């Protein structure tokens, strides 16, 4: 390509080489230093003043810290205590040859989406600018489970990172990756209703509105334990537990799932359930009901129980009761209402979710009422709260389908930075101290963000049926949790990232002490900054999940920064417990998040060996460094240019062809 461009340039100019051509010739004969490459990059990207490039001091210091810490980790291997096996990923983009081979596994060119096309960018868009550097090498849109299996097998054999995207609502952007394959389940939209068995079969590419539309058309009284936000994908919701407006009556989403079809890391298409005649498959079924998305395989479809609303007219009572907290009298009434709410037993048919947020410059405390029954009965039950005179009360009878339309949630068109943190509180935990803390935090968030962002704190109400299931019956450990809380902060400008994330940490510092064991969180409100995430999400069930992961995915093929890792060998457990992390931010994150991926040294085969571009086997530290170079940016508010030197890109950049250079 370079010679073609040079030839064309020479033909268009006089016999005497133009300065530009002479410079390019010199560039090819004497490859530039990294600093020159970075200067060229900055010259064509003047609108990105905060970019961190490989020649910068900050980049070099970070790289040295990573190498230093990896050397420290490697000493453990030299000492004979075991080897740290990184995930079998290849650093960099997929080659042309690999793309051709992937295309051969599919039925149509339209199923392979490549960078630079509108379909590709639509497929990888999540709406969160915090992760807009994630650019997979290709998006595969399969039509069948067999195609999924073929692509999974190919990626595993060729050590290509693969992640799965359904609704794209992962708060941490874990459905995407750098340079690998994303499986987009867009075409898996089937919903089959079995009225006789009261079972609904849902394909994994659906969002909840697809399901609710199908149920409404069949019978307006039909409901399933699904998400209130209708744009959320059914897969992630269900695999992470699934807290619903009807969970107090019928349990979590995972408590209603009777069967799953999944593609494993080995490329097998399995149908699993509690009655399957294979203990390992039973264990896999256990793990996938609450073990989180993207850990054990690609969910293809699942069967869940069908329920009906209690009202004979197929209606529920739904609506807000809100207090204007900018009014001092209303604020005191709201606090009293929260205290009364916290100290009272409520029926299973009633869900009261709460949210604190600013609207039109005023802070509001709002309770959203969802009652599975008649409006008059609902009002009778709410009487102890209504005496505190909400500023707004608008609870009405309507069909459940209308409720989910009202709570539609965000679409992919929303283009903002955002981050989420979560907490799970037990019964009676919403004491006045918690209410006052939340009000103070929201006022501080408003001062921080002004008109350039927004924040809210909410909880979803659990209890009754969700608490009747044993803590180890599914991976969802925090069964005694009644209030599943979430703090979400969003901002418009890159420069606000550091302060916004710091404020999220302050929220956790002040609210986590009230959570179960001071740690409990919800994996579906995933938080990329939680260090002790295995216990926060899974509690004492994590070790069991690791053992199942080791059987079904021993090389950790299905991997992301907070994925469940294979079981830690006993000879390393005491070492890991006593391990003191480095002061380096990058390695501290690795020590707390990725160190649990330590597994016994395995006999590598050509299918599992990690290699570099020269087919030389990578050492453990080298592969680990490659992984963290893919995922870790020490300053998320800055754009890190992690690409290797590419003479063609430099040529395009210098010649002004920014479209191709990017």
XYZ file of C-alpha atoms in Angstrom:
662
model
C 0.000 0.000 0.000
C 2.853 2.392 0.855
C 4.551 1.874 -2.500
C 1.228 2.408 -4.292
C 0.722 5.738 -2.551
C 4.309 6.777 -3.195
C 4.052 5.790 -6.862
C 0.876 7.795 -7.309
C 2.444 10.779 -5.582
C 5.522 10.640 -7.800
C 3.471 10.438 -10.999
C 1.466 13.484 -9.998
C 4.572 15.539 -9.193
C 7.564 16.660 -11.244
C 10.676 14.533 -11.624
C 12.199 16.228 -8.608
C 10.829 14.592 -5.441
C 8.493 16.813 -3.492
C 9.441 17.478 0.142
C 6.574 15.268 1.277
C 7.744 12.309 -0.866
C 11.338 12.807 0.199
C 10.260 12.782 3.806
C 8.277 9.568 3.351
C 11.258 7.915 1.668
C 13.392 8.902 4.622
C 10.668 7.637 6.945
C 10.754 4.195 5.347
C 14.552 3.978 5.307
C 14.913 5.217 8.881
C 11.888 4.253 10.997
C 10.996 7.122 13.322
C 11.360 7.089 17.046
C 8.236 6.679 19.128
C 8.365 10.393 19.950
C 8.146 11.343 16.265
C 5.247 8.956 15.777
C 3.476 10.530 18.741
C 4.126 14.040 17.413
C 2.520 12.996 14.119
C -0.458 11.593 15.988
C -0.900 14.828 17.947
C -0.574 16.940 14.804
C -3.670 15.334 13.298
C -5.554 15.080 16.598
C -5.380 18.606 18.053
C -8.834 18.198 19.587
C -7.594 15.538 22.026
C -5.234 17.479 24.308
C -5.419 14.885 27.098
C -4.165 11.963 25.018
C -1.445 9.845 26.667
C 1.031 8.421 24.145
C 3.826 5.842 24.513
C 6.595 8.467 24.554
C 5.001 10.440 27.390
C 6.468 10.274 30.864
C 3.152 9.158 32.338
C 2.953 6.246 29.896
C 6.568 5.231 30.531
C 6.121 5.346 34.299
C 3.010 3.203 34.063
C 4.784 0.704 31.805
C 7.743 0.480 34.175
C 5.403 -0.079 37.117
C 3.664 -2.907 35.286
C 6.987 -4.552 34.365
C 8.299 -4.166 37.916
C 5.203 -5.719 39.402
C 5.189 -8.536 36.871
C 8.774 -9.322 37.859
C 7.632 -9.517 41.474
C 4.847 -11.855 40.483
C 7.262 -13.980 38.433
C 9.389 -14.535 41.532
C 6.536 -16.623 42.886
C 6.941 -18.920 39.892
C 10.711 -19.112 40.392
C 10.090 -19.978 44.037
C 8.119 -22.985 42.857
C 4.758 -22.024 44.309
C 2.908 -22.366 41.028
C 2.324 -20.503 37.805
C -0.184 -17.768 37.039
C -1.973 -18.724 33.852
C -3.466 -15.760 31.977
C -6.530 -16.150 29.797
C -5.752 -17.555 26.340
C -6.061 -14.238 24.535
C -4.136 -12.818 21.643
C -3.171 -9.154 21.841
C -4.100 -7.118 18.792
C -6.682 -7.268 16.050
C -7.852 -10.291 14.106
C -5.853 -10.977 10.936
C -7.349 -10.911 7.448
C -6.828 -14.668 7.193
C -8.729 -15.217 10.435
C -11.574 -12.996 9.261
C -11.828 -15.030 6.073
C -11.945 -18.249 8.079
C -14.624 -16.854 10.389
C -16.670 -15.756 7.374
C -16.531 -19.326 6.066
C -18.336 -20.474 9.218
C -21.319 -18.216 8.482
C -24.121 -18.141 5.917
C -23.903 -14.539 4.745
C -21.493 -11.632 4.491
C -23.992 -9.625 6.537
C -23.200 -11.793 9.563
C -19.621 -10.520 9.836
C -19.454 -6.828 10.761
C -16.102 -5.095 10.436
C -14.735 -1.752 11.701
C -15.577 1.207 9.512
C -19.078 0.039 8.634
C -22.272 1.538 10.001
C -23.554 -1.879 11.083
C -20.380 -2.541 13.077
C -20.540 0.749 14.964
C -24.241 0.283 15.689
C -23.529 -3.207 17.027
C -20.786 -2.127 19.451
C -22.456 1.064 20.654
C -23.426 0.886 24.332
C -24.161 4.551 25.057
C -21.367 4.816 27.647
C -18.469 6.992 26.507
C -16.368 5.729 29.401
C -15.664 2.598 27.354
C -15.618 4.035 23.860
C -12.042 2.836 23.348
C -13.265 -0.750 23.220
C -13.084 -1.740 19.578
C -13.463 -5.455 18.816
C -11.849 -6.765 15.652
C -15.173 -8.079 14.373
C -18.802 -8.570 15.336
C -20.410 -11.896 14.441
C -24.203 -12.004 14.131
C -25.106 -15.720 14.148
C -28.386 -17.173 12.940
C -28.215 -20.540 14.723
C -26.801 -22.186 17.830
C -24.515 -24.260 15.597
C -23.022 -21.075 14.154
C -22.397 -19.792 17.676
C -20.685 -23.084 18.505
C -18.495 -22.901 15.394
C -17.365 -19.340 16.153
C -16.700 -20.153 19.821
C -14.607 -23.186 18.846
C -12.663 -21.171 16.285
C -11.955 -18.344 18.732
C -10.833 -20.768 21.433
C -8.479 -22.708 19.141
C -6.983 -19.478 17.767
C -6.807 -17.726 21.153
C -9.059 -14.847 20.123
C -10.904 -13.017 22.874
C -14.673 -13.460 22.593
C -17.468 -11.709 24.473
C -21.261 -11.778 24.153
C -23.633 -8.854 23.616
C -27.391 -8.934 24.125
C -28.929 -5.669 25.342
C -25.644 -3.788 25.762
C -26.610 -2.586 29.245
C -23.488 -3.793 31.063
C -22.561 -0.793 33.227
C -18.878 -1.718 32.825
C -18.941 -2.364 29.079
C -17.938 -5.994 29.560
C -19.921 -7.134 26.520
C -17.175 -5.575 24.362
C -13.455 -6.292 24.057
C -10.282 -5.006 22.420
C -9.491 -6.534 19.050
C -11.434 -9.774 19.526
C -14.842 -11.103 18.521
C -18.207 -9.958 19.840
C -21.104 -12.345 19.343
C -24.219 -10.223 18.806
C -27.404 -12.196 19.513
C -29.667 -9.806 17.592
C -31.302 -12.550 15.520
C -32.269 -14.692 18.516
C -35.635 -12.998 19.078
C -38.039 -15.908 19.414
C -40.681 -16.052 22.182
C -42.760 -19.242 22.412
C -45.668 -19.402 24.883
C -46.852 -22.809 26.104
C -50.256 -22.125 27.681
C -50.759 -25.729 28.763
C -47.499 -26.015 30.681
C -47.402 -22.341 31.735
C -43.903 -22.037 30.314
C -42.360 -19.378 28.063
C -39.306 -20.184 25.933
C -37.273 -17.023 25.356
C -34.342 -16.736 22.974
C -31.307 -14.953 24.344
C -31.305 -12.037 21.880
C -34.598 -10.632 23.160
C -34.976 -7.533 25.263
C -37.812 -7.623 27.760
C -40.133 -5.557 25.580
C -40.002 -8.336 22.962
C -41.275 -10.721 25.624
C -43.887 -8.352 27.063
C -45.268 -7.599 23.598
C -45.655 -11.311 22.850
C -47.342 -11.983 26.200
C -49.677 -9.004 25.842
C -50.801 -10.121 22.395
C -51.557 -13.610 23.703
C -53.235 -12.575 26.979
C -52.911 -9.201 28.811
C -52.907 -11.028 32.153
C -49.728 -12.993 31.347
C -46.560 -11.976 33.196
C -43.082 -13.380 33.723
C -40.418 -12.445 36.250
C -38.606 -9.990 33.993
C -37.048 -6.541 34.046
C -38.902 -3.285 34.687
C -36.633 -1.584 32.154
C -37.960 -3.022 28.913
C -34.801 -2.323 26.882
C -32.649 -4.567 29.087
C -31.558 -7.844 27.506
C -33.157 -10.994 28.868
C -29.839 -12.874 29.062
C -27.868 -10.643 31.412
C -30.917 -10.004 33.585
C -31.570 -13.715 34.060
C -27.972 -14.918 34.378
C -27.282 -12.361 37.127
C -30.312 -13.228 39.261
C -33.141 -11.133 37.905
C -34.966 -8.860 40.353
C -38.468 -8.022 39.136
C -41.557 -6.097 40.163
C -43.092 -9.537 40.812
C -40.153 -11.094 42.665
C -41.780 -10.670 46.067
C -44.617 -12.879 44.784
C -42.755 -15.349 42.554
C -39.045 -15.135 43.386
C -36.093 -13.998 41.324
C -35.834 -14.621 37.611
C -33.440 -17.522 38.249
C -35.967 -19.129 40.622
C -38.385 -19.402 37.696
C -35.997 -20.754 35.049
C -36.593 -24.446 34.339
C -34.217 -25.084 31.429
C -31.362 -23.468 29.499
C -29.652 -24.098 26.176
C -26.018 -23.006 26.206
C -22.896 -23.171 24.037
C -19.886 -24.112 26.162
C -16.231 -23.145 25.732
C -15.670 -26.506 24.031
C -18.220 -25.552 21.372
C -20.884 -27.983 22.540
C -24.582 -27.067 22.428
C -26.139 -28.361 25.655
C -29.642 -28.331 27.096
C -29.404 -28.305 30.887
C -31.920 -28.502 33.732
C -32.281 -29.964 37.219
C -33.415 -33.353 35.916
C -30.569 -33.868 33.447
C -28.823 -37.225 33.917
C -25.333 -35.783 34.346
C -23.978 -34.293 37.577
C -21.635 -31.870 35.812
C -24.476 -30.528 33.675
C -26.593 -30.095 36.808
C -23.755 -28.092 38.331
C -23.562 -25.958 35.197
C -27.309 -25.299 35.407
C -26.821 -24.235 39.030
C -23.948 -21.897 38.087
C -25.768 -20.209 35.224
C -28.725 -19.261 37.400
C -27.101 -16.314 39.153
C -23.442 -16.733 38.227
C -23.571 -13.711 35.934
C -23.411 -13.340 32.167
C -20.397 -14.234 30.038
C -18.811 -16.634 32.535
C -19.709 -20.183 31.522
C -20.902 -20.034 27.942
C -23.232 -18.390 25.458
C -26.866 -18.613 26.513
C -29.000 -19.460 23.470
C -32.449 -19.694 25.058
C -34.162 -20.508 28.340
C -37.538 -21.607 29.652
C -39.213 -19.718 32.474
C -42.491 -20.002 34.352
C -45.566 -18.134 33.155
C -47.717 -16.308 35.737
C -50.864 -14.174 35.684
C -51.659 -10.913 37.429
C -54.082 -11.319 40.327
C -56.664 -8.843 39.068
C -59.472 -10.317 36.950
C -59.226 -7.314 34.606
C -55.491 -7.974 34.117
C -54.547 -4.685 35.778
C -52.103 -3.587 38.461
C -51.906 -0.430 40.558
C -48.911 1.619 39.508
C -47.549 5.125 40.002
C -45.412 7.489 42.058
C -45.799 9.177 45.392
C -43.172 11.877 45.695
C -41.973 14.533 48.113
C -40.300 17.795 47.061
C -37.214 17.757 49.298
C -36.401 21.395 48.530
C -39.380 22.225 50.757
C -38.357 21.842 54.408
C -41.784 20.643 55.581
C -42.049 18.105 52.756
C -38.526 16.900 53.545
C -39.460 16.143 57.144
C -42.634 14.361 56.024
C -40.587 12.275 53.599
C -38.139 11.276 56.317
C -41.024 10.258 58.540
C -42.592 8.286 55.681
C -39.306 6.461 55.053
C -39.033 5.575 58.726
C -42.607 4.257 58.753
C -41.941 2.301 55.580
C -38.787 0.754 57.031
C -40.504 -0.414 60.209
C -43.548 -2.046 58.680
C -44.262 -5.467 57.156
C -45.650 -5.174 53.624
C -47.571 -7.842 51.657
C -45.878 -9.842 48.903
C -48.163 -8.289 46.270
C -46.772 -4.811 46.984
C -43.462 -3.462 45.729
C -42.308 0.020 46.699
C -39.123 1.072 44.937
C -37.458 4.349 45.878
C -35.374 6.884 43.976
C -33.683 10.145 44.958
C -32.977 12.491 42.050
C -33.024 16.117 40.916
C -35.796 17.261 38.582
C -35.908 20.816 37.230
C -33.409 21.954 39.849
C -35.224 20.382 42.809
C -34.345 17.265 44.782
C -37.177 14.750 44.972
C -37.662 11.657 47.077
C -39.922 9.300 45.185
C -41.547 5.964 45.922
C -42.781 3.999 42.914
C -45.711 1.770 43.817
C -46.462 -1.485 41.976
C -49.302 -3.545 43.424
C -50.412 -6.859 41.954
C -54.112 -6.372 42.628
C -56.977 -3.865 42.792
C -56.412 -0.139 43.270
C -58.779 0.180 46.237
C -56.923 -2.559 48.111
C -53.623 -0.884 47.256
C -54.796 2.454 48.677
C -55.889 0.731 51.856
C -52.432 -0.823 52.274
C -50.681 2.494 51.524
C -52.691 4.464 54.082
C -49.874 4.478 56.704
C -47.676 6.306 54.172
C -50.304 8.583 52.656
C -50.805 10.329 55.974
C -47.376 11.915 55.407
C -48.901 13.906 52.537
C -46.722 13.310 49.476
C -46.313 16.334 47.217
C -47.373 14.187 44.267
C -49.518 11.056 44.390
C -50.452 9.494 41.065
C -51.071 5.771 41.575
C -53.536 4.419 38.997
C -54.879 1.154 37.650
C -53.324 0.058 34.368
C -52.205 -3.040 32.548
C -48.684 -4.255 33.238
C -47.726 -3.700 29.614
C -48.475 0.019 30.070
C -46.212 0.130 33.138
C -43.194 -1.180 31.256
C -43.831 1.284 28.434
C -43.716 4.108 31.013
C -40.462 2.741 32.490
C -38.900 2.259 29.085
C -35.354 3.097 30.211
C -32.525 4.378 28.035
C -31.913 3.444 24.427
C -28.562 3.202 22.686
C -29.064 6.755 21.419
C -28.048 8.135 24.830
C -24.402 9.194 24.522
C -22.927 10.009 27.930
C -20.299 8.933 30.407
C -21.731 6.977 33.310
C -20.768 4.703 36.167
C -22.740 2.585 38.592
C -22.226 1.246 42.108
C -24.532 -1.080 44.013
C -25.454 -2.115 47.545
C -27.746 -4.767 48.999
C -29.408 -3.842 52.291
C -31.180 -6.136 54.717
C -34.545 -5.837 56.413
C -34.935 -2.674 58.482
C -31.719 -1.151 57.104
C -33.261 2.085 55.784
C -32.959 3.916 59.068
C -32.963 7.724 59.414
C -29.161 7.744 59.193
C -29.334 6.117 55.752
C -32.054 8.478 54.531
C -30.087 11.517 55.729
C -26.878 10.214 54.145
C -28.574 9.695 50.787
C -30.099 13.184 50.837
C -26.686 14.699 51.643
C -24.985 12.699 48.901
C -27.523 13.800 46.322
C -27.050 17.456 47.280
C -23.274 17.043 46.970
C -23.672 15.335 43.588
C -25.778 18.229 42.326
C -23.086 20.726 43.357
C -20.426 18.630 41.638
C -22.276 18.080 38.360
C -24.413 21.184 37.962
C -25.969 21.255 34.503
C -23.282 18.943 33.092
C -24.654 15.681 34.421
C -27.028 13.995 36.818
C -27.045 11.343 39.504
C -29.567 9.255 41.350
C -29.768 6.661 44.091
C -32.477 4.027 43.946
C -33.409 0.700 45.379
C -35.486 -2.178 44.059
C -37.519 -3.965 46.701
C -37.103 -7.713 47.211
C -38.259 -9.946 50.072
C -40.965 -12.548 50.724
C -40.404 -15.234 48.030
C -36.826 -14.156 47.294
C -35.880 -14.836 50.930
C -37.397 -18.336 51.096
C -34.643 -19.840 48.916
C -31.457 -21.081 50.593
C -28.290 -19.000 50.113
C -26.545 -21.886 48.347
C -29.513 -23.075 46.275
C -28.350 -20.707 43.514
C -25.231 -18.507 43.164
C -27.327 -15.492 44.282
C -25.963 -15.344 47.831
C -27.645 -12.330 49.427
C -31.074 -13.903 49.863
C -31.788 -11.940 53.032
C -31.446 -8.716 51.056
C -34.611 -6.606 50.915
C -33.368 -3.448 49.187
C -31.071 -3.819 46.167
C -29.613 -0.356 45.784
C -27.877 1.378 42.908
C -26.039 4.688 42.600
C -25.657 5.944 39.050
C -23.738 9.036 38.032
C -23.521 10.393 34.492
C -21.603 13.304 33.026
C -21.121 14.994 29.665
C -17.442 15.943 29.459
C -14.273 13.865 29.615
C -12.654 16.305 32.028
C -15.282 15.409 34.641
C -14.449 11.700 34.668
C -11.940 11.688 37.513
C -14.112 13.751 39.853
C -17.240 11.752 38.980
C -15.580 8.402 39.648
C -14.075 9.770 42.852
C -17.542 10.811 43.987
C -18.852 7.307 43.241
C -16.160 5.974 45.580
C -17.308 8.445 48.237
C -20.881 7.177 47.877
C -19.674 3.620 48.427
C -17.587 4.658 51.413
C -20.617 6.179 53.117
C -23.311 3.648 52.155
C -21.515 0.289 52.170
C -21.352 0.161 55.988
C -25.153 -0.231 55.948
C -25.077 -3.065 53.366
C -25.142 -6.752 54.302
C -21.758 -7.600 55.871
C -20.605 -4.178 54.670
C -19.915 -5.716 51.233
C -23.051 -6.954 49.462
C -23.586 -5.827 45.861
C -25.612 -6.998 42.853
C -23.777 -8.352 39.811
C -26.421 -6.947 37.443
C -25.451 -3.484 38.706
C -21.847 -4.401 37.981
C -19.148 -2.009 39.181
C -15.714 -2.219 37.554
C -14.049 -0.506 40.533
C -15.025 -3.032 43.232
C -11.840 -4.758 44.400
C -13.347 -7.622 46.404
C -15.999 -8.293 43.765
C -16.059 -12.124 44.122
C -17.435 -11.863 47.646
C -19.473 -8.722 46.973
C -21.435 -10.481 44.213
C -21.339 -14.154 45.168
C -20.387 -14.394 48.847
C -19.426 -17.908 49.940
C -20.761 -19.350 46.685
C -17.751 -18.089 44.722
C -15.530 -21.100 45.456
C -18.213 -23.434 44.123
C -18.543 -21.300 40.999
C -14.781 -21.509 40.487
C -14.831 -25.304 40.671
C -17.576 -25.438 38.025
C -15.670 -22.940 35.891
C -12.565 -25.133 36.111
C -14.506 -28.106 34.732
C -16.360 -26.339 31.911
C -13.818 -23.628 31.016
C -10.389 -24.636 32.408
C -8.418 -22.182 30.242
C -10.676 -19.257 31.188
C -11.756 -18.687 27.588
C -14.877 -16.741 28.626
C -13.048 -13.925 30.323
C -13.490 -10.278 31.297
C -12.055 -8.248 34.199
C -14.703 -9.444 36.674
C -15.347 -12.900 35.263
C -15.364 -15.977 37.461
C -11.946 -17.634 37.274
C -11.009 -21.314 37.545
C -10.470 -22.733 41.002
C -7.341 -21.610 42.871
C -5.120 -24.589 43.776
C -4.755 -25.257 47.492
C -0.990 -24.679 47.435
C -1.636 -21.028 46.479
C -4.601 -20.195 48.691
C -2.561 -19.318 51.792
C -0.170 -17.275 49.658
C -2.981 -15.252 48.142
C -4.546 -14.595 51.549
C -1.283 -13.141 52.868
C -0.376 -11.291 49.691
C 0.297 -7.561 50.066
C -0.486 -5.715 46.829
C 1.910 -3.306 45.199
C 1.496 0.431 45.465
C 1.186 0.503 41.688
C -2.451 1.173 40.764
C -2.248 -1.108 37.748
C -0.852 -4.071 39.632
C -3.049 -3.442 42.662
C -6.019 -3.899 40.364
C -4.420 -7.032 38.931
C -3.658 -8.391 42.393
C -7.185 -7.918 43.666
C -9.115 -8.791 40.534
C -6.969 -11.078 38.416
C -4.783 -12.847 40.954
C -7.619 -15.238 41.689
C -7.100 -16.611 38.177
C -4.027 -18.482 39.438
C -4.406 -22.140 38.512
C -2.143 -25.167 38.305
C 0.320 -25.318 35.452
C -1.380 -27.139 32.585
C 0.078 -29.150 29.725
C -0.540 -26.850 26.800
C -1.680 -28.248 23.474
C -1.644 -26.396 20.146
C -5.262 -25.493 20.914
C -4.529 -23.819 24.254
C -1.002 -22.439 23.918
C -0.689 -18.638 23.924
C 1.744 -17.457 21.237
C 3.065 -14.175 19.882
C 3.094 -13.010 16.266
C 6.188 -15.160 15.625
C 4.471 -18.232 17.099
C 6.786 -18.136 20.112
C 4.996 -19.320 23.275
C 4.387 -16.400 25.611
C 5.555 -16.664 29.180
C 2.982 -16.218 31.927
C 4.141 -12.666 32.739
C 4.179 -11.682 29.053
C 0.645 -12.917 28.481
C -0.542 -11.295 31.699
C 1.014 -8.004 30.583
C -0.758 -8.324 27.235
C -4.056 -8.816 29.018
C -3.639 -5.766 31.231
C -2.431 -3.641 28.340
C -5.735 -4.490 26.666
C -7.949 -3.663 29.607
C -6.302 -1.237 32.012
C -6.031 2.499 31.560
C -4.763 4.091 34.751
C -6.501 7.381 33.902
C -9.914 6.656 32.358
C -10.526 10.360 31.751
C -7.682 10.345 29.226
C -7.413 8.598 25.886
C -4.573 6.090 25.839
C -3.085 5.272 22.434
C -2.173 1.600 22.898
C -1.515 0.775 19.248
C 1.864 -0.480 18.028
C 3.777 1.592 15.451
C 2.226 1.152 12.005
C 4.070 2.833 9.121
C 0.969 2.841 6.922
C -1.048 4.665 9.560
C 1.739 7.202 10.066
C 1.871 7.772 6.314
C -1.878 8.326 6.162
C -1.758 10.664 9.150
C 1.044 12.788 7.747
C -0.614 12.953 4.335
C -3.772 14.272 5.984
C -5.978 11.231 5.384
C -7.458 11.269 8.880
C -10.396 9.036 7.980
C -8.133 6.118 7.102
C -5.615 6.880 9.827
C -8.264 6.568 12.471
